[in-house]
Amino acid sequence: MSIQRTTLINRRRMLGAMGLMGAGAAVSAAAPVSISIDSVNPASAATTDHEHESTASTSASKQQEEMTSDEMDAMHEAGVKSFPAPTQGLGGQPLAFEMDGDVKVFNVTCQVVQWEHTPGKVVEAYSYNGVVPGPEIRITEGDKVRVVVKNDMPFSTVVHFHGVIVPNAMDGVPFITQPPIKPGETFTYEFQAREGNAGSHMYHSHHNSAEQVTKGLLGAFIIEPKDPTTRPAFDVEYTMILNDGPIGGFTINGKGFPATQPLVAKKGQRVLVRFMNEGLMIHPMHLHGMPMTVIARDGYLLPTPYRCDTLEVDPGQRTEVIIEATELGVWAFHCHVLNHAEGPTGMFGMVTALIVEE
Amino acid sequence: MSIQRTTLINRRRMLGAMGLMGAGAAVSAAAPVSISIDSVNPASAATTDHEHESTASTSASKQQEEMTSDEMDAMHEAGVKSFPAPTQGLGGQPLAFEMDGDVKVFNVTCQVVQWEHTPGKVVEAYSYNGVVPGPEIRITEGDKVRVVVKNDMPFSTVVHFHGVIVPNAMDGVPFITQPPIKPGETFTYEFQAREGNAGSHMYHSHHNSAEQVTKGLLGAFIIEPKDPTTRPAFDVEYTMILNDGPIGGFTINGKGFPATQPLVAKKGQRVLVRFMNEGLMIHPMHLHGMPMTVIARDGYLLPTPYRCDTLEVDPGQRTEVIIEATELGVWAFHCHVLNHAEGPTGMFGMVTALIVEE
Amino acid sequence: MSIQRTTLINRRRMLGAMGLMGAGAAVSAAAPVSISIDSVNPASAATTDHEHESTASTSASKQQEEMTSDEMDAMHEAGVKSFPAPTQGLGGQPLAFEMDGDVKVFNVTCQVVQWEHTPGKVVEAYSYNGVVPGPEIRITEGDKVRVVVKNDMPFSTVVHFHGVIVPNAMDGVPFITQPPIKPGETFTYEFQAREGNAGSHMYHSHHNSAEQVTKGLLGAFIIEPKDPTTRPAFDVEYTMILNDGPIGGFTINGKGFPATQPLVAKKGQRVLVRFMNEGLMIHPMHLHGMPMTVIARDGYLLPTPYRCDTLEVDPGQRTEVIIEATELGVWAFHCHVLNHAEGPTGMFGMVTALIVEE
């Protein structure tokens, strides 16, 4: 399956970059890492932010009593060495469209699915087209767009285009701008992307949203500028959608470490990262090794970009940064609310890496 | 009663703007919406941020088992259609002053009251002059001000003028700058508003403050610039005081949806919004339909205003934005920590709307 | 002991500045304030942010029933009057180095210690060189640095130089850039501080970090600019490291109020404050009486500094501000998440003061 192949290729590259991959370390889907990493469990970890905090602390003490230091280290090592670990399903891939005259038509189906967010951890999720996050919708300023939403879930929903300037009737708020899309129904959103509205936006449920969004009804909605020179240049781009739902735990693009995907760049490249927070908590994202230049908030270019290495991303916000990939190596990239990223038995949840290669 | 009349007028206008008001939808205080909206209950919702999260999720599952999708939708609809719902009491109205020579004298009495934050939900609150938030104190740079605070509560308090540059003895910190104001006592604050200190500030308790402020001892303290041309022009202004106390739940200006007041503007107007966070949690406020330009932080103009649509407002912060009301319609305006704004049975808490009319 | 002497001197100065120190108020280590302040207890307060919130609220009600208003006031007064209260141990002092050729060599030993974070409250902490926060490491752009880390704890650790641009092998992430430093082992970090990387950084554990960092394995790592004129001038500087661990509660530089140290400045001085958040929660720091000008984020100068009085500091962030000490007096300086700073029996945790003297 192509997704898993992609993962394995990345994983080989990752291990090579870390210098950790020996002759016997060849990785295949048929020979998965066998160590139990039950406690690398964002689902339980995420019950709530602060419950987890105290739980982690309690279990840390307990586990430290029960486990030797070497046993703990071994569990940490197993997690890192399995990164990026294969899991079933990969969200956020570009959504193909069809042209109807001069209108780009995207089809989105809302479905309840089983979602493997971390190796071996499968939860019930709500999805657009079967994946979490939903596929990426990408258009250009001025485009005429139609998004046809079919609800195959047993409860109502709506789609709100968060950050996108649309006519009020297309805004996706139940009973204010439209009736809910009931089970089995289809609703068609149609609008023209405004000039001046380029940048990183989102589409997500706006009905029973605290549950529906954190369970997966979300995706990136990116509007490219008509004139690319109006925005800072970059060589490669990544989107990092953060979530912290009660189901699925702390995730980046629907996956928790070690199932997260690394960002890869060649030395000297300019990397655009689009952070999007679809969760209920703040996530200050920390990149090791080099700073990020913050260029846009909620799609709008900042008049005075600034640099940092730990960037707050609040629920509902989208922030774009440019990273100049000047430093070679595998650089940890994680939420710095540390109990969203690491427990006594290893890293989990909101952790990935930027790999800078020659 | 004039407050309820105001609410009803706004509600008619709102329903009209939504196109939802039919012949039979005339609203009167004598004929309140009869549907039980027990679960639209910010008081229980707000026990704590994250308890609520898991509770909401649990009850969502339970309620989804117990309720049909149509029943859930009906509860969502009832909440929206009752917006803005009449409740007893309206805080944040301008406080009249008397002149004593060249001094503006404001009288504030601290009282324990019963406060209806959401239709039918009444809690014990602490108040300035009987309302939550307390009345708005508004002066101009250079003004001489006297605020006479009488404590009619059965426990001590003090008033801190948060953001206002005052002589140290007027700073309102018990045992550092003054003794507490004991039950039955009166304390007089007197100072001259400094030039350069214009903008959005607050007054609130600084004694047992985690309880006293979240329970209602808070209000807006606005200093207008002596020369209005020194600040960005606007046509209409609103203040949104956010709170998340254990009592009263998630509120905007002392009310939870559907009892919140909408913001109303004519198309083309520039709307100044003063966000103030008097709670214990971060609230990223999201406006649908059009961006906000952030112009000031804690009263001080930003050298480089920037645009966004989801603005973090942290406890103690005041942030001013200008919204250009370019888009017609009813635009949801809410905290994007989604469990501060919506549960399985409908929107609640930190939700209101910007209504842009022709 | 010199630390306690320093504390007492500051305390006398503080009481004098508050005008609260009478003939009989002479303070000595031999005659500590005798009132029990059990409930000024950040350790229990900090179990979790929101548990505390509800607990505080519950206990407030209970205690208000049990305590008279005067009894509550007396407990508040006792806390304030004991500030800054002597405790054993003071972290964050400059770490001496030795030269090995042109390399500055710093020695850091990881130890489990007993740490008195608030008078009479002693907890198990993890420490660098026996103190929380660890000693401050301060170098200059271009310096060659060696940090020799000995692990005398019964579990593994690593050191990550948060914000410092280092070769990947020196980045301190277990199993990605190095093996963990096991009990009894020593690991040597060596790098040259890059030009352009001046500012406020940190060093802390990156192994089981949610526990190890919040329990004390953290310290300031400051890189001075080679050319001081490249950064804003100041007269006096302070570092405020914020933490909110399950053990030790809400602290500034390892201490909770009233054991926190005040900041002292002469009127007219420019005070540089380096905020660093090593905790798991956001802490919006509020200074009474005068604004702060934000000049740098994560070490990098902002192109357009701005003013505020309540500054969000998120986990992992370092923000530098300049305060112009224009206003005489004792100005409260605290986290404005009010339940990180005050409970029904008094201020605790993240509270200190800026004392501006003639």
mmCIF file of N, CA, C and O in Angstrom, chain B residues 194-242:
data_model
loop_
_atom_site.group_PDB
_atom_site.id
_atom_site.type_symbol
_atom_site.label_atom_id
_atom_site.label_comp_id
_atom_site.label_asym_id
_atom_site.label_seq_id
_atom_site.Cartn_x
_atom_site.Cartn_y
_atom_site.Cartn_z
ATOM 1 N N ARG B 194 -3.259 59.788 33.575
ATOM 2 C CA ARG B 194 -2.053 60.241 32.869
ATOM 3 C C ARG B 194 -2.269 60.353 31.363
ATOM 4 O O ARG B 194 -2.938 59.508 30.764
ATOM 5 N N GLU B 195 -1.621 61.337 30.772
ATOM 6 C CA GLU B 195 -1.566 61.341 29.309
ATOM 7 C C GLU B 195 -0.648 60.188 28.874
ATOM 8 O O GLU B 195 0.337 59.895 29.532
ATOM 9 N N GLY B 196 -1.039 59.531 27.821
ATOM 10 C CA GLY B 196 -0.287 58.359 27.376
ATOM 11 C C GLY B 196 -0.868 57.062 27.903
ATOM 12 O O GLY B 196 -0.414 55.988 27.540
ATOM 13 N N ASN B 197 -1.886 57.175 28.754
ATOM 14 C CA ASN B 197 -2.477 55.968 29.361
ATOM 15 C C ASN B 197 -3.882 55.685 28.805
ATOM 16 O O ASN B 197 -4.654 54.945 29.395
ATOM 17 N N ALA B 198 -4.192 56.304 27.652
ATOM 18 C CA ALA B 198 -5.508 56.064 27.048
ATOM 19 C C ALA B 198 -5.659 54.600 26.657
ATOM 20 O O ALA B 198 -4.683 53.876 26.505
ATOM 21 N N GLY B 199 -6.925 54.199 26.511
ATOM 22 C CA GLY B 199 -7.199 52.846 26.035
ATOM 23 C C GLY B 199 -8.094 52.074 26.966
ATOM 24 O O GLY B 199 -8.769 52.634 27.835
ATOM 25 N N SER B 200 -8.098 50.770 26.767
ATOM 26 C CA SER B 200 -9.022 49.871 27.455
ATOM 27 C C SER B 200 -8.366 49.282 28.694
ATOM 28 O O SER B 200 -7.392 48.530 28.598
ATOM 29 N N HIS B 201 -8.904 49.611 29.840
ATOM 30 C CA HIS B 201 -8.402 49.072 31.089
ATOM 31 C C HIS B 201 -9.561 48.461 31.870
ATOM 32 O O HIS B 201 -10.682 48.349 31.364
ATOM 33 N N MET B 202 -9.293 48.073 33.103
ATOM 34 C CA MET B 202 -10.335 47.407 33.884
ATOM 35 C C MET B 202 -10.227 47.844 35.339
ATOM 36 O O MET B 202 -9.184 48.314 35.783
ATOM 37 N N TYR B 203 -11.304 47.677 36.068
ATOM 38 C CA TYR B 203 -11.208 47.759 37.532
ATOM 39 C C TYR B 203 -11.781 46.470 38.084
ATOM 40 O O TYR B 203 -12.752 45.939 37.572
ATOM 41 N N HIS B 204 -11.111 45.935 39.096
ATOM 42 C CA HIS B 204 -11.585 44.673 39.666
ATOM 43 C C HIS B 204 -11.006 44.470 41.055
ATOM 44 O O HIS B 204 -10.089 45.171 41.476
ATOM 45 N N SER B 205 -11.545 43.488 41.731
ATOM 46 C CA SER B 205 -11.040 43.147 43.057
ATOM 47 C C SER B 205 -9.616 42.632 42.970
ATOM 48 O O SER B 205 -9.233 41.959 42.009
ATOM 49 N N HIS B 206 -8.813 42.968 44.003
ATOM 50 C CA HIS B 206 -7.477 42.378 44.123
ATOM 51 C C HIS B 206 -7.338 41.706 45.488
ATOM 52 O O HIS B 206 -6.249 41.574 46.041
ATOM 53 N N HIS B 207 -8.462 41.240 46.032
ATOM 54 C CA HIS B 207 -8.448 40.561 47.338
ATOM 55 C C HIS B 207 -9.235 39.264 47.175
ATOM 56 O O HIS B 207 -10.383 39.292 46.728
ATOM 57 N N ASN B 208 -8.588 38.164 47.522
ATOM 58 C CA ASN B 208 -9.193 36.855 47.243
ATOM 59 C C ASN B 208 -9.706 36.863 45.804
ATOM 60 O O ASN B 208 -10.831 36.460 45.502
ATOM 61 N N SER B 209 -8.836 37.323 44.928
ATOM 62 C CA SER B 209 -9.275 37.734 43.602
ATOM 63 C C SER B 209 -9.703 36.575 42.705
ATOM 64 O O SER B 209 -10.601 36.735 41.874
ATOM 65 N N ALA B 210 -9.069 35.417 42.860
ATOM 66 C CA ALA B 210 -9.467 34.297 41.992
ATOM 67 C C ALA B 210 -10.948 34.017 42.175
ATOM 68 O O ALA B 210 -11.648 33.651 41.223
ATOM 69 N N GLU B 211 -11.450 34.231 43.393
ATOM 70 C CA GLU B 211 -12.874 34.038 43.607
ATOM 71 C C GLU B 211 -13.674 35.326 43.310
ATOM 72 O O GLU B 211 -14.690 35.282 42.621
ATOM 73 N N GLN B 212 -13.187 36.456 43.824
ATOM 74 C CA GLN B 212 -14.011 37.664 43.733
ATOM 75 C C GLN B 212 -14.154 38.167 42.294
ATOM 76 O O GLN B 212 -15.217 38.661 41.909
ATOM 77 N N VAL B 213 -13.097 38.060 41.522
ATOM 78 C CA VAL B 213 -13.188 38.548 40.131
ATOM 79 C C VAL B 213 -14.027 37.602 39.277
ATOM 80 O O VAL B 213 -14.911 38.025 38.539
ATOM 81 N N THR B 214 -13.771 36.314 39.403
ATOM 82 C CA THR B 214 -14.534 35.387 38.557
ATOM 83 C C THR B 214 -16.009 35.382 38.948
ATOM 84 O O THR B 214 -16.874 35.065 38.133
ATOM 85 N N LYS B 215 -16.310 35.774 40.191
ATOM 86 C CA LYS B 215 -17.709 35.850 40.603
ATOM 87 C C LYS B 215 -18.352 37.197 40.273
ATOM 88 O O LYS B 215 -19.525 37.399 40.579
ATOM 89 N N GLY B 216 -17.591 38.155 39.726
ATOM 90 C CA GLY B 216 -18.262 39.341 39.223
ATOM 91 C C GLY B 216 -17.733 40.702 39.617
ATOM 92 O O GLY B 216 -18.209 41.714 39.100
ATOM 93 N N LEU B 217 -16.738 40.793 40.492
ATOM 94 C CA LEU B 217 -16.238 42.114 40.904
ATOM 95 C C LEU B 217 -15.255 42.634 39.860
ATOM 96 O O LEU B 217 -14.035 42.620 40.068
ATOM 97 N N LEU B 218 -15.791 43.120 38.771
ATOM 98 C CA LEU B 218 -14.985 43.531 37.626
ATOM 99 C C LEU B 218 -15.794 44.484 36.760
ATOM 100 O O LEU B 218 -17.020 44.461 36.755
ATOM 101 N N GLY B 219 -15.072 45.322 36.034
ATOM 102 C CA GLY B 219 -15.729 46.224 35.095
ATOM 103 C C GLY B 219 -14.717 46.872 34.174
ATOM 104 O O GLY B 219 -13.501 46.798 34.408
ATOM 105 N N ALA B 220 -15.222 47.494 33.114
ATOM 106 C CA ALA B 220 -14.344 48.187 32.168
ATOM 107 C C ALA B 220 -14.001 49.575 32.700
ATOM 108 O O ALA B 220 -14.863 50.276 33.245
ATOM 109 N N PHE B 221 -12.754 49.959 32.530
ATOM 110 C CA PHE B 221 -12.297 51.310 32.879
ATOM 111 C C PHE B 221 -11.621 51.854 31.625
ATOM 112 O O PHE B 221 -10.513 51.441 31.271
ATOM 113 N N ILE B 222 -12.300 52.750 30.959
ATOM 114 C CA ILE B 222 -11.838 53.201 29.644
ATOM 115 C C ILE B 222 -11.356 54.646 29.739
ATOM 116 O O ILE B 222 -12.048 55.506 30.278
ATOM 117 N N ILE B 223 -10.162 54.858 29.228
ATOM 118 C CA ILE B 223 -9.617 56.220 29.191
ATOM 119 C C ILE B 223 -9.589 56.669 27.742
ATOM 120 O O ILE B 223 -8.868 56.105 26.910
ATOM 121 N N GLU B 224 -10.391 57.689 27.458
ATOM 122 C CA GLU B 224 -10.408 58.205 26.087
ATOM 123 C C GLU B 224 -9.220 59.140 25.879
ATOM 124 O O GLU B 224 -8.777 59.813 26.814
ATOM 125 N N PRO B 225 -8.723 59.153 24.660
ATOM 126 C CA PRO B 225 -7.600 60.050 24.402
ATOM 127 C C PRO B 225 -8.075 61.501 24.406
ATOM 128 O O PRO B 225 -9.189 61.800 23.983
ATOM 129 N N LYS B 226 -7.231 62.369 24.909
ATOM 130 C CA LYS B 226 -7.574 63.804 24.900
ATOM 131 C C LYS B 226 -7.763 64.249 23.446
ATOM 132 O O LYS B 226 -8.678 64.984 23.127
ATOM 133 N N ASP B 227 -6.889 63.771 22.603
ATOM 134 C CA ASP B 227 -6.972 64.092 21.175
ATOM 135 C C ASP B 227 -7.373 62.812 20.430
ATOM 136 O O ASP B 227 -6.548 61.926 20.208
ATOM 137 N N PRO B 228 -8.657 62.707 20.054
ATOM 138 C CA PRO B 228 -9.128 61.450 19.439
ATOM 139 C C PRO B 228 -8.377 61.080 18.160
ATOM 140 O O PRO B 228 -8.360 59.912 17.779
ATOM 141 N N THR B 229 -7.764 62.059 17.530
ATOM 142 C CA THR B 229 -7.061 61.736 16.283
ATOM 143 C C THR B 229 -5.787 60.938 16.538
ATOM 144 O O THR B 229 -5.145 60.464 15.598
ATOM 145 N N THR B 230 -5.402 60.791 17.821
ATOM 146 C CA THR B 230 -4.203 59.999 18.111
ATOM 147 C C THR B 230 -4.472 58.506 18.056
ATOM 148 O O THR B 230 -3.548 57.709 18.175
ATOM 149 N N ARG B 231 -5.749 58.141 17.940
ATOM 150 C CA ARG B 231 -6.081 56.711 17.856
ATOM 151 C C ARG B 231 -6.915 56.463 16.607
ATOM 152 O O ARG B 231 -7.565 57.377 16.095
ATOM 153 N N PRO B 232 -6.922 55.232 16.100
ATOM 154 C CA PRO B 232 -7.669 54.932 14.873
ATOM 155 C C PRO B 232 -9.144 55.298 14.999
ATOM 156 O O PRO B 232 -9.755 55.109 16.053
ATOM 157 N N ALA B 233 -9.698 55.812 13.929
ATOM 158 C CA ALA B 233 -11.109 56.217 13.917
ATOM 159 C C ALA B 233 -12.020 54.997 13.864
ATOM 160 O O ALA B 233 -11.643 53.944 13.350
ATOM 161 N N PHE B 234 -13.222 55.164 14.423
ATOM 162 C CA PHE B 234 -14.220 54.097 14.360
ATOM 163 C C PHE B 234 -15.598 54.733 14.418
ATOM 164 O O PHE B 234 -15.754 55.895 14.826
ATOM 165 N N ASP B 235 -16.608 53.958 14.033
ATOM 166 C CA ASP B 235 -17.977 54.475 13.999
ATOM 167 C C ASP B 235 -18.808 54.020 15.190
ATOM 168 O O ASP B 235 -19.711 54.711 15.636
ATOM 169 N N VAL B 236 -18.552 52.824 15.646
ATOM 170 C CA VAL B 236 -19.334 52.262 16.741
ATOM 171 C C VAL B 236 -18.390 51.376 17.544
ATOM 172 O O VAL B 236 -17.421 50.842 17.002
ATOM 173 N N GLU B 237 -18.634 51.263 18.844
ATOM 174 C CA GLU B 237 -17.734 50.454 19.649
ATOM 175 C C GLU B 237 -18.488 49.510 20.570
ATOM 176 O O GLU B 237 -19.616 49.794 20.988
ATOM 177 N N TYR B 238 -17.849 48.408 20.890
ATOM 178 C CA TYR B 238 -18.385 47.421 21.824
ATOM 179 C C TYR B 238 -17.259 46.939 22.731
ATOM 180 O O TYR B 238 -16.104 46.868 22.310
ATOM 181 N N THR B 239 -17.636 46.621 23.941
ATOM 182 C CA THR B 239 -16.702 45.997 24.875
ATOM 183 C C THR B 239 -17.149 44.562 25.112
ATOM 184 O O THR B 239 -18.341 44.305 25.297
ATOM 185 N N MET B 240 -16.216 43.636 25.059
ATOM 186 C CA MET B 240 -16.531 42.230 25.329
ATOM 187 C C MET B 240 -15.655 41.763 26.488
ATOM 188 O O MET B 240 -14.472 41.471 26.293
ATOM 189 N N ILE B 241 -16.259 41.700 27.675
ATOM 190 C CA ILE B 241 -15.524 41.218 28.840
ATOM 191 C C ILE B 241 -15.770 39.721 28.975
ATOM 192 O O ILE B 241 -16.905 39.274 29.116
ATOM 193 N N LEU B 242 -14.678 38.973 28.921
ATOM 194 C CA LEU B 242 -14.746 37.517 28.967
ATOM 195 C C LEU B 242 -14.533 37.048 30.402
ATOM 196 O O LEU B 242 -13.687 37.583 31.111
#
